[in-house]
Structures are given as C-alpha cells and as structure tokens.
mmCIF file of N, CA and C in Angstrom:
data_model
loop_
_atom_site.group_PDB
_atom_site.id
_atom_site.type_symbol
_atom_site.label_atom_id
_atom_site.label_comp_id
_atom_site.label_asym_id
_atom_site.label_seq_id
_atom_site.Cartn_x
_atom_site.Cartn_y
_atom_site.Cartn_z
ATOM 1 N N MET E 1 -104.375 78.518 -25.698
ATOM 2 C CA MET E 1 -105.102 78.418 -24.458
ATOM 3 C C MET E 1 -104.415 79.264 -23.400
ATOM 4 N N GLY E 2 -105.194 79.908 -22.603
ATOM 5 C CA GLY E 2 -104.640 80.693 -21.526
ATOM 6 C C GLY E 2 -104.046 82.012 -21.977
ATOM 7 N N THR E 3 -104.394 82.474 -23.171
ATOM 8 C CA THR E 3 -103.876 83.740 -23.671
ATOM 9 C C THR E 3 -105.025 84.587 -24.187
ATOM 10 N N ASP E 4 -104.708 85.843 -24.524
ATOM 11 C CA ASP E 4 -105.718 86.739 -25.074
ATOM 12 C C ASP E 4 -106.205 86.289 -26.441
ATOM 13 N N ILE E 5 -105.458 85.445 -27.088
ATOM 14 C CA ILE E 5 -105.819 84.988 -28.433
ATOM 15 C C ILE E 5 -106.861 83.872 -28.401
ATOM 16 N N TRP E 6 -107.257 83.462 -27.203
ATOM 17 C CA TRP E 6 -108.193 82.342 -27.069
ATOM 18 C C TRP E 6 -109.461 82.540 -27.883
ATOM 19 N N GLY E 7 -110.002 83.744 -27.927
ATOM 20 C CA GLY E 7 -111.228 83.991 -28.695
ATOM 21 C C GLY E 7 -111.073 83.627 -30.161
ATOM 22 N N LEU E 8 -109.935 83.992 -30.745
ATOM 23 C CA LEU E 8 -109.658 83.652 -32.140
ATOM 24 C C LEU E 8 -109.545 82.140 -32.312
ATOM 25 N N VAL E 9 -108.790 81.509 -31.439
ATOM 26 C CA VAL E 9 -108.604 80.057 -31.515
ATOM 27 C C VAL E 9 -109.956 79.356 -31.404
ATOM 28 N N ARG E 10 -110.742 79.759 -30.423
ATOM 29 C CA ARG E 10 -112.047 79.137 -30.170
ATOM 30 C C ARG E 10 -112.967 79.282 -31.385
ATOM 31 N N ALA E 11 -113.010 80.475 -31.948
ATOM 32 C CA ALA E 11 -113.882 80.734 -33.101
ATOM 33 C C ALA E 11 -113.455 79.932 -34.328
ATOM 34 N N ARG E 12 -112.163 79.916 -34.608
ATOM 35 C CA ARG E 12 -111.672 79.181 -35.783
ATOM 36 C C ARG E 12 -111.877 77.675 -35.629
ATOM 37 N N CYS E 13 -111.658 77.158 -34.423
ATOM 38 C CA CYS E 13 -111.889 75.727 -34.187
ATOM 39 C C CYS E 13 -113.368 75.392 -34.331
ATOM 40 N N ALA E 14 -114.238 76.237 -33.797
ATOM 41 C CA ALA E 14 -115.678 75.995 -33.895
ATOM 42 C C ALA E 14 -116.123 75.976 -35.361
ATOM 43 N N GLU E 15 -115.582 76.876 -36.173
ATOM 44 C CA GLU E 15 -115.903 76.890 -37.605
ATOM 45 C C GLU E 15 -115.455 75.590 -38.271
ATOM 46 N N PHE E 16 -114.238 75.168 -37.946
ATOM 47 C CA PHE E 16 -113.718 73.921 -38.513
ATOM 48 C C PHE E 16 -114.585 72.740 -38.090
ATOM 49 N N PHE E 17 -114.895 72.659 -36.797
ATOM 50 C CA PHE E 17 -115.739 71.573 -36.303
ATOM 51 C C PHE E 17 -117.089 71.576 -37.011
ATOM 52 N N GLY E 18 -117.644 72.762 -37.219
ATOM 53 C CA GLY E 18 -118.942 72.875 -37.873
ATOM 54 C C GLY E 18 -118.949 72.331 -39.289
ATOM 55 N N ARG E 19 -117.823 72.430 -39.970
ATOM 56 C CA ARG E 19 -117.741 71.940 -41.348
ATOM 57 C C ARG E 19 -117.400 70.451 -41.435
ATOM 58 N N HIS E 20 -116.759 69.911 -40.396
ATOM 59 C CA HIS E 20 -116.216 68.557 -40.535
ATOM 60 C C HIS E 20 -116.685 67.570 -39.469
ATOM 61 N N THR E 21 -117.694 67.928 -38.683
ATOM 62 C CA THR E 21 -118.231 67.009 -37.682
ATOM 63 C C THR E 21 -119.751 67.109 -37.671
ATOM 64 N N ASN E 22 -120.378 66.170 -36.992
ATOM 65 C CA ASN E 22 -121.820 66.290 -36.795
ATOM 66 C C ASN E 22 -122.065 67.160 -35.556
ATOM 67 N N THR E 23 -123.298 67.495 -35.308
ATOM 68 C CA THR E 23 -123.645 68.421 -34.227
ATOM 69 C C THR E 23 -123.181 67.922 -32.864
ATOM 70 N N ASP E 24 -123.397 66.654 -32.567
ATOM 71 C CA ASP E 24 -122.994 66.106 -31.268
ATOM 72 C C ASP E 24 -121.476 66.113 -31.098
ATOM 73 N N GLU E 25 -120.789 65.707 -32.136
ATOM 74 C CA GLU E 25 -119.328 65.675 -32.087
ATOM 75 C C GLU E 25 -118.769 67.092 -31.931
ATOM 76 N N GLN E 26 -119.354 68.044 -32.663
ATOM 77 C CA GLN E 26 -118.926 69.435 -32.567
ATOM 78 C C GLN E 26 -119.109 69.951 -31.139
ATOM 79 N N ALA E 27 -120.267 69.695 -30.562
ATOM 80 C CA ALA E 27 -120.536 70.160 -29.198
ATOM 81 C C ALA E 27 -119.543 69.541 -28.216
ATOM 82 N N ALA E 28 -119.253 68.256 -28.354
ATOM 83 C CA ALA E 28 -118.322 67.587 -27.445
ATOM 84 C C ALA E 28 -116.913 68.172 -27.558
ATOM 85 N N LEU E 29 -116.462 68.434 -28.786
ATOM 86 C CA LEU E 29 -115.131 69.008 -28.976
ATOM 87 C C LEU E 29 -115.054 70.424 -28.415
ATOM 88 N N GLU E 30 -116.112 71.206 -28.598
ATOM 89 C CA GLU E 30 -116.115 72.571 -28.073
ATOM 90 C C GLU E 30 -116.137 72.571 -26.543
ATOM 91 N N VAL E 31 -116.902 71.666 -25.955
ATOM 92 C CA VAL E 31 -116.925 71.552 -24.485
ATOM 93 C C VAL E 31 -115.535 71.168 -23.981
ATOM 94 N N ARG E 32 -114.885 70.264 -24.689
ATOM 95 C CA ARG E 32 -113.526 69.844 -24.296
ATOM 96 C C ARG E 32 -112.552 71.011 -24.350
ATOM 97 N N LEU E 33 -112.580 71.781 -25.418
ATOM 98 C CA LEU E 33 -111.702 72.954 -25.521
ATOM 99 C C LEU E 33 -112.001 73.963 -24.417
ATOM 100 N N ASP E 34 -113.274 74.229 -24.183
ATOM 101 C CA ASP E 34 -113.648 75.182 -23.137
ATOM 102 C C ASP E 34 -113.203 74.693 -21.764
ATOM 103 N N GLY E 35 -113.280 73.386 -21.537
ATOM 104 C CA GLY E 35 -112.822 72.812 -20.274
ATOM 105 C C GLY E 35 -111.317 72.988 -20.095
ATOM 106 N N PHE E 36 -110.574 72.787 -21.178
ATOM 107 C CA PHE E 36 -109.127 73.008 -21.107
ATOM 108 C C PHE E 36 -108.841 74.466 -20.743
ATOM 109 N N GLU E 37 -109.557 75.380 -21.358
ATOM 110 C CA GLU E 37 -109.335 76.801 -21.094
ATOM 111 C C GLU E 37 -109.647 77.134 -19.637
ATOM 112 N N ARG E 38 -110.751 76.615 -19.115
ATOM 113 C CA ARG E 38 -111.103 76.860 -17.704
ATOM 114 C C ARG E 38 -110.054 76.269 -16.774
ATOM 115 N N ASP E 39 -109.638 75.036 -17.063
ATOM 116 C CA ASP E 39 -108.627 74.387 -16.223
ATOM 117 C C ASP E 39 -107.307 75.149 -16.250
ATOM 118 N N LEU E 40 -106.932 75.608 -17.431
ATOM 119 C CA LEU E 40 -105.665 76.312 -17.583
ATOM 120 C C LEU E 40 -105.636 77.608 -16.779
ATOM 121 N N ALA E 41 -106.778 78.228 -16.625
ATOM 122 C CA ALA E 41 -106.853 79.473 -15.855
ATOM 123 C C ALA E 41 -106.488 79.259 -14.390
ATOM 124 N N THR E 42 -106.574 78.025 -13.917
ATOM 125 C CA THR E 42 -106.259 77.731 -12.512
ATOM 126 C C THR E 42 -104.823 77.272 -12.316
ATOM 127 N N VAL E 43 -104.091 77.083 -13.396
ATOM 128 C CA VAL E 43 -102.714 76.587 -13.313
ATOM 129 C C VAL E 43 -101.778 77.760 -13.014
ATOM 130 N N PRO E 44 -100.878 77.590 -12.045
ATOM 131 C CA PRO E 44 -99.908 78.656 -11.758
ATOM 132 C C PRO E 44 -99.088 79.006 -12.999
ATOM 133 N N ALA E 45 -98.746 80.264 -13.138
ATOM 134 C CA ALA E 45 -98.041 80.759 -14.325
ATOM 135 C C ALA E 45 -96.791 79.948 -14.646
ATOM 136 N N GLU E 46 -96.052 79.534 -13.627
ATOM 137 C CA GLU E 46 -94.800 78.801 -13.879
ATOM 138 C C GLU E 46 -95.040 77.404 -14.451
ATOM 139 N N ASP E 47 -96.239 76.874 -14.295
ATOM 140 C CA ASP E 47 -96.564 75.545 -14.823
ATOM 141 C C ASP E 47 -97.383 75.601 -16.107
ATOM 142 N N ARG E 48 -97.749 76.784 -16.516
ATOM 143 C CA ARG E 48 -98.674 76.928 -17.636
ATOM 144 C C ARG E 48 -98.116 76.392 -18.952
ATOM 145 N N LYS E 49 -96.867 76.666 -19.247
ATOM 146 C CA LYS E 49 -96.295 76.235 -20.526
ATOM 147 C C LYS E 49 -96.350 74.714 -20.667
ATOM 148 N N ASP E 50 -95.978 74.002 -19.606
ATOM 149 C CA ASP E 50 -96.021 72.534 -19.650
ATOM 150 C C ASP E 50 -97.454 72.035 -19.774
ATOM 151 N N THR E 51 -98.373 72.681 -19.092
ATOM 152 C CA THR E 51 -99.778 72.278 -19.150
ATOM 153 C C THR E 51 -100.347 72.508 -20.546
ATOM 154 N N VAL E 52 -100.014 73.631 -21.147
ATOM 155 C CA VAL E 52 -100.462 73.907 -22.514
ATOM 156 C C VAL E 52 -99.934 72.836 -23.454
ATOM 157 N N ARG E 53 -98.700 72.421 -23.261
ATOM 158 C CA ARG E 53 -98.113 71.377 -24.114
ATOM 159 C C ARG E 53 -98.912 70.072 -24.000
ATOM 160 N N VAL E 54 -99.279 69.691 -22.788
ATOM 161 C CA VAL E 54 -100.064 68.470 -22.580
ATOM 162 C C VAL E 54 -101.433 68.605 -23.241
ATOM 163 N N TYR E 55 -102.103 69.735 -23.039
ATOM 164 C CA TYR E 55 -103.423 69.949 -23.630
ATOM 165 C C TYR E 55 -103.335 69.984 -25.153
ATOM 166 N N THR E 56 -102.280 70.565 -25.681
ATOM 167 C CA THR E 56 -102.110 70.643 -27.131
ATOM 168 C C THR E 56 -101.989 69.251 -27.729
ATOM 169 N N ARG E 57 -101.241 68.377 -27.079
ATOM 170 C CA ARG E 57 -101.133 66.989 -27.565
ATOM 171 C C ARG E 57 -102.491 66.299 -27.541
ATOM 172 N N SER E 58 -103.250 66.550 -26.493
ATOM 173 C CA SER E 58 -104.574 65.940 -26.374
ATOM 174 C C SER E 58 -105.491 66.425 -27.492
ATOM 175 N N VAL E 59 -105.472 67.721 -27.754
ATOM 176 C CA VAL E 59 -106.298 68.286 -28.828
ATOM 177 C C VAL E 59 -105.854 67.722 -30.177
ATOM 178 N N ALA E 60 -104.551 67.577 -30.379
ATOM 179 C CA ALA E 60 -104.050 67.009 -31.635
ATOM 180 C C ALA E 60 -104.581 65.596 -31.843
ATOM 181 N N ARG E 61 -104.632 64.809 -30.756
ATOM 182 C CA ARG E 61 -105.199 63.451 -30.868
ATOM 183 C C ARG E 61 -106.679 63.510 -31.230
ATOM 184 N N ASP E 62 -107.388 64.509 -30.721
ATOM 185 C CA ASP E 62 -108.806 64.667 -31.058
ATOM 186 C C ASP E 62 -108.990 65.091 -32.511
ATOM 187 N N LEU E 63 -108.084 65.908 -33.018
ATOM 188 C CA LEU E 63 -108.219 66.452 -34.368
ATOM 189 C C LEU E 63 -107.749 65.501 -35.457
ATOM 190 N N GLN E 64 -106.837 64.610 -35.136
ATOM 191 C CA GLN E 64 -106.294 63.717 -36.163
ATOM 192 C C GLN E 64 -107.379 62.932 -36.898
ATOM 193 N N PRO E 65 -108.359 62.338 -36.191
ATOM 194 C CA PRO E 65 -109.409 61.617 -36.928
ATOM 195 C C PRO E 65 -110.201 62.527 -37.876
ATOM 196 N N LEU E 66 -110.346 63.790 -37.519
ATOM 197 C CA LEU E 66 -111.048 64.720 -38.407
ATOM 198 C C LEU E 66 -110.220 64.961 -39.666
ATOM 199 N N ALA E 67 -108.922 65.120 -39.506
ATOM 200 C CA ALA E 67 -108.044 65.327 -40.663
ATOM 201 C C ALA E 67 -108.009 64.089 -41.551
ATOM 202 N N ASP E 68 -108.178 62.920 -40.945
ATOM 203 C CA ASP E 68 -108.152 61.670 -41.713
ATOM 204 C C ASP E 68 -109.424 61.444 -42.535
ATOM 205 N N ARG E 69 -110.464 62.196 -42.257
ATOM 206 C CA ARG E 69 -111.749 61.977 -42.951
ATOM 207 C C ARG E 69 -111.727 62.373 -44.412
ATOM 208 N N SER E 70 -110.969 63.406 -44.731
ATOM 209 C CA SER E 70 -110.935 63.848 -46.125
ATOM 210 C C SER E 70 -109.706 64.708 -46.370
ATOM 211 N N PRO E 71 -109.251 64.741 -47.618
ATOM 212 C CA PRO E 71 -108.128 65.629 -47.943
ATOM 213 C C PRO E 71 -108.470 67.099 -47.676
ATOM 214 N N GLN E 72 -109.735 67.474 -47.882
ATOM 215 C CA GLN E 72 -110.137 68.860 -47.636
ATOM 216 C C GLN E 72 -110.025 69.209 -46.157
ATOM 217 N N ALA E 73 -110.464 68.289 -45.297
ATOM 218 C CA ALA E 73 -110.366 68.530 -43.854
ATOM 219 C C ALA E 73 -108.907 68.623 -43.430
ATOM 220 N N ALA E 74 -108.060 67.742 -43.958
ATOM 221 C CA ALA E 74 -106.633 67.764 -43.613
ATOM 222 C C ALA E 74 -105.990 69.070 -44.055
ATOM 223 N N GLU E 75 -106.308 69.499 -45.264
ATOM 224 C CA GLU E 75 -105.742 70.742 -45.788
ATOM 225 C C GLU E 75 -106.230 71.945 -44.973
ATOM 226 N N GLU E 76 -107.515 71.956 -44.673
ATOM 227 C CA GLU E 76 -108.070 73.059 -43.896
ATOM 228 C C GLU E 76 -107.478 73.099 -42.488
ATOM 229 N N LEU E 77 -107.318 71.943 -41.878
ATOM 230 C CA LEU E 77 -106.752 71.888 -40.531
ATOM 231 C C LEU E 77 -105.301 72.352 -40.534
ATOM 232 N N ALA E 78 -104.530 71.935 -41.522
ATOM 233 C CA ALA E 78 -103.143 72.383 -41.621
ATOM 234 C C ALA E 78 -103.081 73.902 -41.775
ATOM 235 N N GLY E 79 -103.980 74.460 -42.586
ATOM 236 C CA GLY E 79 -104.041 75.912 -42.748
ATOM 237 C C GLY E 79 -104.442 76.615 -41.463
ATOM 238 N N LEU E 80 -105.397 76.028 -40.750
ATOM 239 C CA LEU E 80 -105.837 76.581 -39.474
ATOM 240 C C LEU E 80 -104.688 76.613 -38.474
ATOM 241 N N VAL E 81 -103.956 75.531 -38.385
ATOM 242 C CA VAL E 81 -102.816 75.464 -37.463
ATOM 243 C C VAL E 81 -101.764 76.501 -37.839
ATOM 244 N N ALA E 82 -101.474 76.618 -39.133
ATOM 245 C CA ALA E 82 -100.486 77.600 -39.583
ATOM 246 C C ALA E 82 -100.947 79.021 -39.268
ATOM 247 N N ASP E 83 -102.220 79.322 -39.521
ATOM 248 C CA ASP E 83 -102.758 80.653 -39.219
ATOM 249 C C ASP E 83 -102.675 80.967 -37.736
ATOM 250 N N LEU E 84 -103.053 80.007 -36.901
ATOM 251 C CA LEU E 84 -103.024 80.221 -35.460
ATOM 252 C C LEU E 84 -101.591 80.327 -34.940
ATOM 253 N N ALA E 85 -100.689 79.549 -35.517
ATOM 254 C CA ALA E 85 -99.286 79.649 -35.120
ATOM 255 C C ALA E 85 -98.744 81.037 -35.454
ATOM 256 N N ALA E 86 -99.107 81.545 -36.631
ATOM 257 C CA ALA E 86 -98.654 82.887 -37.025
ATOM 258 C C ALA E 86 -99.259 83.951 -36.105
ATOM 259 N N ALA E 87 -100.531 83.798 -35.772
ATOM 260 C CA ALA E 87 -101.206 84.778 -34.918
ATOM 261 C C ALA E 87 -100.645 84.797 -33.500
ATOM 262 N N THR E 88 -100.163 83.643 -33.039
ATOM 263 C CA THR E 88 -99.636 83.559 -31.673
ATOM 264 C C THR E 88 -98.130 83.729 -31.624
ATOM 265 N N GLY E 89 -97.493 83.798 -32.790
ATOM 266 C CA GLY E 89 -96.041 83.915 -32.822
ATOM 267 C C GLY E 89 -95.342 82.604 -32.524
ATOM 268 N N SER E 90 -96.071 81.511 -32.576
ATOM 269 C CA SER E 90 -95.493 80.198 -32.286
ATOM 270 C C SER E 90 -94.660 79.730 -33.460
ATOM 271 N N THR E 91 -93.543 79.113 -33.140
ATOM 272 C CA THR E 91 -92.724 78.502 -34.191
ATOM 273 C C THR E 91 -92.968 77.002 -34.252
ATOM 274 N N GLN E 92 -93.847 76.503 -33.369
ATOM 275 C CA GLN E 92 -94.073 75.073 -33.314
ATOM 276 C C GLN E 92 -95.511 74.698 -33.637
ATOM 277 N N GLY E 93 -96.324 75.610 -34.102
ATOM 278 C CA GLY E 93 -97.730 75.329 -34.341
ATOM 279 C C GLY E 93 -97.979 74.168 -35.272
ATOM 280 N N SER E 94 -97.184 74.067 -36.322
ATOM 281 C CA SER E 94 -97.431 72.991 -37.275
ATOM 282 C C SER E 94 -97.024 71.633 -36.736
ATOM 283 N N ALA E 95 -96.273 71.592 -35.655
ATOM 284 C CA ALA E 95 -95.843 70.316 -35.104
ATOM 285 C C ALA E 95 -96.992 69.552 -34.461
ATOM 286 N N VAL E 96 -98.111 70.211 -34.247
ATOM 287 C CA VAL E 96 -99.236 69.579 -33.577
ATOM 288 C C VAL E 96 -99.925 68.576 -34.488
ATOM 289 N N ILE E 97 -99.894 68.789 -35.767
ATOM 290 C CA ILE E 97 -100.676 67.998 -36.700
ATOM 291 C C ILE E 97 -99.794 67.028 -37.466
ATOM 292 N N ASN E 98 -100.239 65.801 -37.544
ATOM 293 C CA ASN E 98 -99.576 64.789 -38.348
ATOM 294 C C ASN E 98 -99.769 65.164 -39.810
ATOM 295 N N SER E 99 -98.745 65.007 -40.621
ATOM 296 C CA SER E 99 -98.819 65.403 -42.028
ATOM 297 C C SER E 99 -99.811 64.559 -42.816
ATOM 298 N N GLY E 100 -100.169 63.406 -42.294
ATOM 299 C CA GLY E 100 -101.082 62.536 -43.008
ATOM 300 C C GLY E 100 -100.378 61.555 -43.922
ATOM 301 N N VAL E 101 -99.049 61.668 -44.050
ATOM 302 C CA VAL E 101 -98.301 60.744 -44.886
ATOM 303 C C VAL E 101 -98.163 59.424 -44.140
ATOM 304 N N ARG E 102 -98.555 58.376 -44.814
ATOM 305 C CA ARG E 102 -98.449 57.045 -44.219
ATOM 306 C C ARG E 102 -97.675 56.147 -45.183
ATOM 307 N N ILE E 103 -96.716 55.453 -44.643
ATOM 308 C CA ILE E 103 -95.946 54.514 -45.448
ATOM 309 C C ILE E 103 -96.124 53.145 -44.823
ATOM 310 N N ALA E 104 -96.553 52.199 -45.638
ATOM 311 C CA ALA E 104 -96.804 50.854 -45.114
ATOM 312 C C ALA E 104 -96.350 49.823 -46.133
ATOM 313 N N HIS E 105 -95.890 48.713 -45.627
ATOM 314 C CA HIS E 105 -95.525 47.552 -46.450
ATOM 315 C C HIS E 105 -94.488 47.888 -47.526
ATOM 316 N N ASN E 106 -93.529 48.737 -47.178
ATOM 317 C CA ASN E 106 -92.451 49.071 -48.104
ATOM 318 C C ASN E 106 -91.155 48.480 -47.595
ATOM 319 N N LYS E 107 -90.304 48.088 -48.527
ATOM 320 C CA LYS E 107 -88.979 47.610 -48.164
ATOM 321 C C LYS E 107 -87.992 48.724 -48.475
ATOM 322 N N VAL E 108 -87.176 49.044 -47.481
ATOM 323 C CA VAL E 108 -86.205 50.125 -47.635
ATOM 324 C C VAL E 108 -84.840 49.576 -47.266
ATOM 325 N N ASN E 109 -83.864 49.837 -48.112
ATOM 326 C CA ASN E 109 -82.522 49.321 -47.866
ATOM 327 C C ASN E 109 -81.566 50.382 -47.342
ATOM 328 N N ARG E 110 -82.017 51.615 -47.234
ATOM 329 C CA ARG E 110 -81.155 52.706 -46.786
ATOM 330 C C ARG E 110 -81.929 53.582 -45.808
ATOM 331 N N ASP E 111 -81.315 54.719 -45.436
ATOM 332 C CA ASP E 111 -81.972 55.657 -44.532
ATOM 333 C C ASP E 111 -83.088 56.397 -45.260
ATOM 334 N N LEU E 112 -84.071 56.823 -44.489
ATOM 335 C CA LEU E 112 -85.154 57.657 -45.001
ATOM 336 C C LEU E 112 -85.060 59.016 -44.344
ATOM 337 N N ASN E 113 -85.578 60.035 -45.007
ATOM 338 C CA ASN E 113 -85.601 61.362 -44.400
ATOM 339 C C ASN E 113 -87.033 61.857 -44.371
ATOM 340 N N PHE E 114 -87.561 62.072 -43.168
ATOM 341 C CA PHE E 114 -88.912 62.577 -42.970
ATOM 342 C C PHE E 114 -88.820 63.909 -42.261
ATOM 343 N N GLY E 115 -89.268 64.955 -42.887
ATOM 344 C CA GLY E 115 -89.331 66.255 -42.227
ATOM 345 C C GLY E 115 -88.009 66.708 -41.654
ATOM 346 N N GLY E 116 -86.920 66.370 -42.326
ATOM 347 C CA GLY E 116 -85.622 66.822 -41.877
ATOM 348 C C GLY E 116 -84.973 65.935 -40.826
ATOM 349 N N HIS E 117 -85.635 64.866 -40.442
ATOM 350 C CA HIS E 117 -85.064 63.952 -39.457
ATOM 351 C C HIS E 117 -84.712 62.647 -40.144
ATOM 352 N N THR E 118 -83.501 62.175 -39.945
ATOM 353 C CA THR E 118 -83.075 60.926 -40.554
ATOM 354 C C THR E 118 -83.477 59.773 -39.658
ATOM 355 N N ASN E 119 -84.095 58.801 -40.247
ATOM 356 C CA ASN E 119 -84.542 57.614 -39.529
ATOM 357 C C ASN E 119 -83.912 56.406 -40.197
ATOM 358 N N THR E 120 -83.176 55.635 -39.442
ATOM 359 C CA THR E 120 -82.590 54.429 -39.998
ATOM 360 C C THR E 120 -83.633 53.324 -39.939
ATOM 361 N N VAL E 121 -83.829 52.682 -41.061
ATOM 362 C CA VAL E 121 -84.839 51.622 -41.145
ATOM 363 C C VAL E 121 -84.106 50.309 -41.303
ATOM 364 N N GLY E 122 -84.376 49.396 -40.399
ATOM 365 C CA GLY E 122 -83.757 48.087 -40.463
ATOM 366 C C GLY E 122 -84.732 47.061 -41.016
ATOM 367 N N GLU E 123 -84.266 45.860 -41.187
ATOM 368 C CA GLU E 123 -85.121 44.806 -41.710
ATOM 369 C C GLU E 123 -86.161 44.442 -40.658
ATOM 370 N N GLN E 124 -87.381 44.270 -41.134
ATOM 371 C CA GLN E 124 -88.487 43.938 -40.248
ATOM 372 C C GLN E 124 -89.087 42.634 -40.703
ATOM 373 N N SER E 125 -89.428 41.763 -39.752
ATOM 374 C CA SER E 125 -90.043 40.508 -40.154
ATOM 375 C C SER E 125 -91.517 40.515 -39.889
#
C-alpha cells in the first residue's frame, strides 16, 4: 500500500478473492483495500511505515478466514504473500499470514519450538 507496486497487489488480491469468496464478500474486501490505499495517500511520509503496519495486520485478520476455508486457499494465499513480498523486497511478507497450524488438547512436558521461537509450555488446568 502506498507504493508503485499497488497495482500488482490489488490485481493479485482481486484474483484471489474471486476464487475464494462470493461476489458480495469480494466487493467488500476490494472496497476495504481501496479505502486503505486512499487513506494511506493522506498520511505524512514519516508516519507511513507505521500506518502500513497497522493496515497490514487488519488485512491479515480479513484474510485468515479465507485461508481457513480450504487447504487450497491457504496454500494459494501463502504463495501470494511470498510473491508479493519478493516483488516488494520485503523480508517480512510471510509474517502476515498465520501458518494454519493449530495445536489443541495436547500435553507437553518440555519446550516447544514454533517457527524458530522457543515457547515454554507449563501445566494448564
């Protein structure tokens, strides 16, 4: 958002929405993205990076339910994020999307490692 690459981002997102949403949902998501782009154009340059970060988190929350709908949607979205990160030179593009791995009702007696981060798991009641 707020860069010359916006046309590519907009087109790729619209294609993804078209494959994984209904017409109304697609239109709402596209309006939301376009609104972010318009709003970002009014943000002073020194505040733009922080604003993009906030908007990116918001978009990620919007996209997560789409990725949860099917393994194909999740895989396609992960590929889309990777492609856009490469096109923009971002090293953090993949951080926007949840991997989809969910762990529930497991007992762990030691540390776990998720994505290179160690998380200590204690007893839960």
